[in-house]
PDB file of N, CA and C in Angstrom:
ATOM      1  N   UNK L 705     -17.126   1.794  -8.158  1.00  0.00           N
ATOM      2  CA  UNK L 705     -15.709   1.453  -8.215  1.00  0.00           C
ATOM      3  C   UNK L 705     -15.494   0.398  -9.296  1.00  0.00           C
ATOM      4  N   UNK L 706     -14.427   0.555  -9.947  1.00  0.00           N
ATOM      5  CA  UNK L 706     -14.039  -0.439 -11.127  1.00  0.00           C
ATOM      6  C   UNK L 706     -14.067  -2.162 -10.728  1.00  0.00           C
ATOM      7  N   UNK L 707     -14.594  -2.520 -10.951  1.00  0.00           N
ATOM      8  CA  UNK L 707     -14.560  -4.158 -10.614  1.00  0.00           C
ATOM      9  C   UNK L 707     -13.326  -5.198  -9.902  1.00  0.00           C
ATOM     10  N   UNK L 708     -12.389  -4.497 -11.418  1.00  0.00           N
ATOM     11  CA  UNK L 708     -11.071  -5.022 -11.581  1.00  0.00           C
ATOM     12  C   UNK L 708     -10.168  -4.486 -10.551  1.00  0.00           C
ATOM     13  N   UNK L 709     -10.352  -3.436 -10.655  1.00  0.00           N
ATOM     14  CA  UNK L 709      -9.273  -2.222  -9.075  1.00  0.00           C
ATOM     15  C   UNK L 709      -9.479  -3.197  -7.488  1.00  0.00           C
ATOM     16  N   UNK L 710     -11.366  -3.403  -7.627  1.00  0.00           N
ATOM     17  CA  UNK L 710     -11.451  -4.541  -6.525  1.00  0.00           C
ATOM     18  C   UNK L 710     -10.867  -5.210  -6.009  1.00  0.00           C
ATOM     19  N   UNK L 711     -11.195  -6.203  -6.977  1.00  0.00           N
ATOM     20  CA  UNK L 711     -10.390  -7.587  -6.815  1.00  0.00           C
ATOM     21  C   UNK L 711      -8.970  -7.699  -6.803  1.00  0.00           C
ATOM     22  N   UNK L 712      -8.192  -6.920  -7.336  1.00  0.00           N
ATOM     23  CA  UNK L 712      -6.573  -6.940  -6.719  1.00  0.00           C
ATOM     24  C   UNK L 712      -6.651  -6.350  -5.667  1.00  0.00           C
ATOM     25  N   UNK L 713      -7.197  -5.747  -5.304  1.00  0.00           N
ATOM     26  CA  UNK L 713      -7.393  -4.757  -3.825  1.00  0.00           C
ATOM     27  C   UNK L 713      -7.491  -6.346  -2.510  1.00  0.00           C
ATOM     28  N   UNK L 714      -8.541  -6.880  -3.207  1.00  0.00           N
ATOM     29  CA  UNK L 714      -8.945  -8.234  -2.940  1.00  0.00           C
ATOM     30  C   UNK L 714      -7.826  -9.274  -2.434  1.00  0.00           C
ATOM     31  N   UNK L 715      -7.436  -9.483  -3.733  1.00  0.00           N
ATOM     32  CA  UNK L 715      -6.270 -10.146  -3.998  1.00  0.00           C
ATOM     33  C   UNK L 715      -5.009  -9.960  -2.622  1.00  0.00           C
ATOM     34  N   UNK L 716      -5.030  -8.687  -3.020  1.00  0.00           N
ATOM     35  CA  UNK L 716      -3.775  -8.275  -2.076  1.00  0.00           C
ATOM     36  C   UNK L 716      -4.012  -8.481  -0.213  1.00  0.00           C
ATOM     37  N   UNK L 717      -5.351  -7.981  -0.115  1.00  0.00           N
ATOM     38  CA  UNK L 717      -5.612  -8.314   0.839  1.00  0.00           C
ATOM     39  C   UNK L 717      -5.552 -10.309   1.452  1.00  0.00           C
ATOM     40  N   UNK L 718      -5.639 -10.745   0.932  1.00  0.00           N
ATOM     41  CA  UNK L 718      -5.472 -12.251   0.771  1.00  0.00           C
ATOM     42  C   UNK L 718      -4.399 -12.294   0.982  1.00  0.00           C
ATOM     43  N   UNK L 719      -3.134 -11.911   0.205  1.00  0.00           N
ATOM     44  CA  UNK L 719      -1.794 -12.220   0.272  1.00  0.00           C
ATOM     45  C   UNK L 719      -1.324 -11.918   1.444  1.00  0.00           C
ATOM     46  N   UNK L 720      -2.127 -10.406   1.607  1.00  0.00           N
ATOM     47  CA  UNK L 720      -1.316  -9.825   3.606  1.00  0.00           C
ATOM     48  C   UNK L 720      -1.642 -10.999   4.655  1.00  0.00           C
ATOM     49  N   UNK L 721      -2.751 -11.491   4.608  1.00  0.00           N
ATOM     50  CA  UNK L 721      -2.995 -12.129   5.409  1.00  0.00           C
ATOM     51  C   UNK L 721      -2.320 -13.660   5.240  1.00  0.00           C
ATOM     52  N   UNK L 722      -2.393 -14.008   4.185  1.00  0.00           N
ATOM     53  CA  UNK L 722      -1.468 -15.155   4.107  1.00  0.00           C
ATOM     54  C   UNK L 722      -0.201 -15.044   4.617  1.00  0.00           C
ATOM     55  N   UNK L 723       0.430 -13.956   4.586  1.00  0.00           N
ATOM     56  CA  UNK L 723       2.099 -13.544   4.340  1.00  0.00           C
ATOM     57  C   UNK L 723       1.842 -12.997   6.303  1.00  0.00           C
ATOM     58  N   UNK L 724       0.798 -12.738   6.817  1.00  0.00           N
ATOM     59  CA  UNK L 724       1.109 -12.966   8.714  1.00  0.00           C
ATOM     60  C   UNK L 724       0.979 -13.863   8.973  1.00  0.00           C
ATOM     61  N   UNK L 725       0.164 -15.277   8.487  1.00  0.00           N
ATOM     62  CA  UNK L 725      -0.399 -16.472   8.777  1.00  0.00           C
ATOM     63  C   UNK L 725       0.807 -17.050   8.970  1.00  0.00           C
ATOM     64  N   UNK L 726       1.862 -16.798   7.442  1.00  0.00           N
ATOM     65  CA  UNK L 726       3.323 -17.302   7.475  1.00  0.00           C
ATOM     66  C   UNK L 726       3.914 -16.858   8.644  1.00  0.00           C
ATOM     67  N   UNK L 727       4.144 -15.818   9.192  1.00  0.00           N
ATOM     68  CA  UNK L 727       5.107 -15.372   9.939  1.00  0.00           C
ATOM     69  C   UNK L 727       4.754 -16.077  11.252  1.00  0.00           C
ATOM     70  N   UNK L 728       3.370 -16.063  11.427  1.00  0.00           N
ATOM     71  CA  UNK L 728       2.932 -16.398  12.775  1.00  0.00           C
ATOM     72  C   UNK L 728       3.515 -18.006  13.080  1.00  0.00           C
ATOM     73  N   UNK L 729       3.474 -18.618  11.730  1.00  0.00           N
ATOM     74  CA  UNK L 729       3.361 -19.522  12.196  1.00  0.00           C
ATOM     75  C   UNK L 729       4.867 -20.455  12.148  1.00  0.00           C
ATOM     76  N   UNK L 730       5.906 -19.559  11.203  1.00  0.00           N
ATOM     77  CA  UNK L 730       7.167 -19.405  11.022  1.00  0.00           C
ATOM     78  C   UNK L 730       7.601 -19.123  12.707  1.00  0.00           C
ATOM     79  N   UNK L 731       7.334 -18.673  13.285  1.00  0.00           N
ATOM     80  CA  UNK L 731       7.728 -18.290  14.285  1.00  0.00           C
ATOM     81  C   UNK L 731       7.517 -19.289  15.492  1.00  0.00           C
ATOM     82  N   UNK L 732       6.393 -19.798  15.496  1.00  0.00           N
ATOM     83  CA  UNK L 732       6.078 -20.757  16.529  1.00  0.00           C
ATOM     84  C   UNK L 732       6.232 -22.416  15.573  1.00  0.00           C
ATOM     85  N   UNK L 733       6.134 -22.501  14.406  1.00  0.00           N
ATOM     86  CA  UNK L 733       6.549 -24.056  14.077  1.00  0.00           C
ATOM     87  C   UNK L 733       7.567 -24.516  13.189  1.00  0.00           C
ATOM     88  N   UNK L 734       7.736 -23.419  12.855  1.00  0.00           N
ATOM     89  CA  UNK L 734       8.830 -23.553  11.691  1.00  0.00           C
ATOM     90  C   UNK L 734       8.589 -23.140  10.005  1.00  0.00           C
ATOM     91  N   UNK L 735       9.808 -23.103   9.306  1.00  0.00           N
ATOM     92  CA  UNK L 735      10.004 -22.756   8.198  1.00  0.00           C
ATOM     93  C   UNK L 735       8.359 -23.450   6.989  1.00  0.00           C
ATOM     94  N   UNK L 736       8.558 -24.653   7.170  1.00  0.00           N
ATOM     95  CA  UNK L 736       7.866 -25.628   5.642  1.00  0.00           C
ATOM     96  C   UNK L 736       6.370 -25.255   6.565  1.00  0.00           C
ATOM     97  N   UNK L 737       6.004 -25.601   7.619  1.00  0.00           N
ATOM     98  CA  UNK L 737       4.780 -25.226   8.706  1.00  0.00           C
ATOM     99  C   UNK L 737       4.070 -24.410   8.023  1.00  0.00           C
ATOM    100  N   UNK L 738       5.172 -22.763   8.443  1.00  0.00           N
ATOM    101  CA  UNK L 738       4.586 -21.664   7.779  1.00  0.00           C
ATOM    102  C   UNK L 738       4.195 -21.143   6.593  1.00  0.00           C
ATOM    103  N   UNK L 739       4.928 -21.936   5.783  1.00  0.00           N
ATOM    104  CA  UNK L 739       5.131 -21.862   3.950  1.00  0.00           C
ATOM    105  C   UNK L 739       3.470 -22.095   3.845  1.00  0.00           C
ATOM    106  N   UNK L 740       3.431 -23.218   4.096  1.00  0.00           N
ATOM    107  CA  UNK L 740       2.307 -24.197   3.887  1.00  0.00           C
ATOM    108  C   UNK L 740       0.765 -23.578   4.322  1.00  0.00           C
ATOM    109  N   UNK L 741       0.932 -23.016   5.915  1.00  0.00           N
ATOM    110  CA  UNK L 741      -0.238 -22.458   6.225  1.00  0.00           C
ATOM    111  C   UNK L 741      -0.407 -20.923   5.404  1.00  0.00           C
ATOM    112  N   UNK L 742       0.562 -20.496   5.297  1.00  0.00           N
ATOM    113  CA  UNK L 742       0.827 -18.724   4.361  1.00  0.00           C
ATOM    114  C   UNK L 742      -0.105 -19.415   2.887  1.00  0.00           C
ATOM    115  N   UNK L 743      -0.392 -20.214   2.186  1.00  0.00           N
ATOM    116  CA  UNK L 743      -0.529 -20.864   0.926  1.00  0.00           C
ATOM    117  C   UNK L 743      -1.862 -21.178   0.906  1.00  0.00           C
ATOM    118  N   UNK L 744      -2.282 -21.710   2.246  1.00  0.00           N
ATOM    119  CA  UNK L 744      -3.555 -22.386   2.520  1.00  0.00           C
ATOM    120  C   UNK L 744      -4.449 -21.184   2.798  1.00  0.00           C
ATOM    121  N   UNK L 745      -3.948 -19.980   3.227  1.00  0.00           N
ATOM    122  CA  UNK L 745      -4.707 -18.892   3.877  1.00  0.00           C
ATOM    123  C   UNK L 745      -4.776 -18.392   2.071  1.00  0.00           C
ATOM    124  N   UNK L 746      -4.121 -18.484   1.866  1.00  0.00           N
ATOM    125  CA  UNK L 746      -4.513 -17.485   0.053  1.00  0.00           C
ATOM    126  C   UNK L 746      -5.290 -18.223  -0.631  1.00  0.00           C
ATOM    127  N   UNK L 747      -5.031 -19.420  -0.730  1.00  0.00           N
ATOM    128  CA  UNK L 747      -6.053 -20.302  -1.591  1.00  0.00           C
ATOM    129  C   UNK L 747      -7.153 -20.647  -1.216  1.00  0.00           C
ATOM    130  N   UNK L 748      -7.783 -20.798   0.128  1.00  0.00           N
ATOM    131  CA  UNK L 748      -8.992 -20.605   0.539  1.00  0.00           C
ATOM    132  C   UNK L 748      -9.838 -19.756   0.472  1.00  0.00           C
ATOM    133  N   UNK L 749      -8.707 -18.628   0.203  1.00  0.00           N
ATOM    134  CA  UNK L 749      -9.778 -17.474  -0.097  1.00  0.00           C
ATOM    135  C   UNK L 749     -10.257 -16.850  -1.351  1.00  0.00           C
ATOM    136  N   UNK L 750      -9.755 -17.500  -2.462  1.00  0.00           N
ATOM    137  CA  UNK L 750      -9.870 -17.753  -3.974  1.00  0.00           C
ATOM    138  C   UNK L 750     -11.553 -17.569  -4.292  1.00  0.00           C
ATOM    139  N   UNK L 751     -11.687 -18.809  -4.139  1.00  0.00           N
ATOM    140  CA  UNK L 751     -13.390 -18.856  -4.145  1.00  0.00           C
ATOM    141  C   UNK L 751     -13.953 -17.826  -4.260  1.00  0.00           C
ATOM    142  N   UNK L 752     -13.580 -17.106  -3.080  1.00  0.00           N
ATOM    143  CA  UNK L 752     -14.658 -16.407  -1.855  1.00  0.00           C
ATOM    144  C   UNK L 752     -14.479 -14.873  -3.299  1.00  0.00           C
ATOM    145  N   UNK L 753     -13.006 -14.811  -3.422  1.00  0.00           N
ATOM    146  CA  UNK L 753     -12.681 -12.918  -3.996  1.00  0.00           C
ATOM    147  C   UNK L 753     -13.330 -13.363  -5.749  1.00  0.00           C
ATOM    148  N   UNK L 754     -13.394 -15.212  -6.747  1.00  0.00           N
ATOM    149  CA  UNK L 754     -13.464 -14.997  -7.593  1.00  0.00           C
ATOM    150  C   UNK L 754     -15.295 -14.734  -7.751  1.00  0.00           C
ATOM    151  N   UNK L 755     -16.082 -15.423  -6.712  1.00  0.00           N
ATOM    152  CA  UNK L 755     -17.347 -15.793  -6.841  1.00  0.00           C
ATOM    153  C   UNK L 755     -18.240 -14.425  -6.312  1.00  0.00           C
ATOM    154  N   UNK L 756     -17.164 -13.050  -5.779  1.00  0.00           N
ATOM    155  CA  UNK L 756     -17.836 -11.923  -5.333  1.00  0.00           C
ATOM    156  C   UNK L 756     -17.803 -11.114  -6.600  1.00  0.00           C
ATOM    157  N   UNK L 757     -16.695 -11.207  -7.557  1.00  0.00           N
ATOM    158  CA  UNK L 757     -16.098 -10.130  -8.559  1.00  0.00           C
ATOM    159  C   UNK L 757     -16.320 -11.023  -9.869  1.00  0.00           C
ATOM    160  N   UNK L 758     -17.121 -11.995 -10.305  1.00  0.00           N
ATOM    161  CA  UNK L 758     -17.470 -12.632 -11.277  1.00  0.00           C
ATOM    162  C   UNK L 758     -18.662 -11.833 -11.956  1.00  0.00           C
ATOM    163  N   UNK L 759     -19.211 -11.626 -13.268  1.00  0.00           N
ATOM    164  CA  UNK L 759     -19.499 -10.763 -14.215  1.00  0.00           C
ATOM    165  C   UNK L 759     -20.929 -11.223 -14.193  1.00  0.00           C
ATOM    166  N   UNK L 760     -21.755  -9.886 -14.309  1.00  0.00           N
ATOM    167  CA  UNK L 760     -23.055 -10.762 -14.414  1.00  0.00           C
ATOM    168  C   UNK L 760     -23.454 -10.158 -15.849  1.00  0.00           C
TER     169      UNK L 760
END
């Protein structure tokens, strides 16, 4: 499989989960709460999608 196709595959997957993290948490704490944890769930996972799909 193409590398690149991956990692947005990647990518996107990150965002879904950020974007329920938001809702979940939009729902039980509020608006800035959820922003914040939706943000923290994508950027934590940065690392993880650049250090799997990095070039050898």
């Amino acid at each position: 499989m193409d590398l690149n196709r991956q990692f947005w595959r990647d990518q996107q997957a990150a965002a879904i989960l950020g974007l329920f993290g938001l809702l979940l948490f939009w729902w039980g704490y509020g608006w800035v709460k959820g922003l914040l944890f939706g943000l923290s769930v994508m950027l934590i996972q940065q690392p993880a999608i650049w250090w799997g799909h990095r070039r050898r």
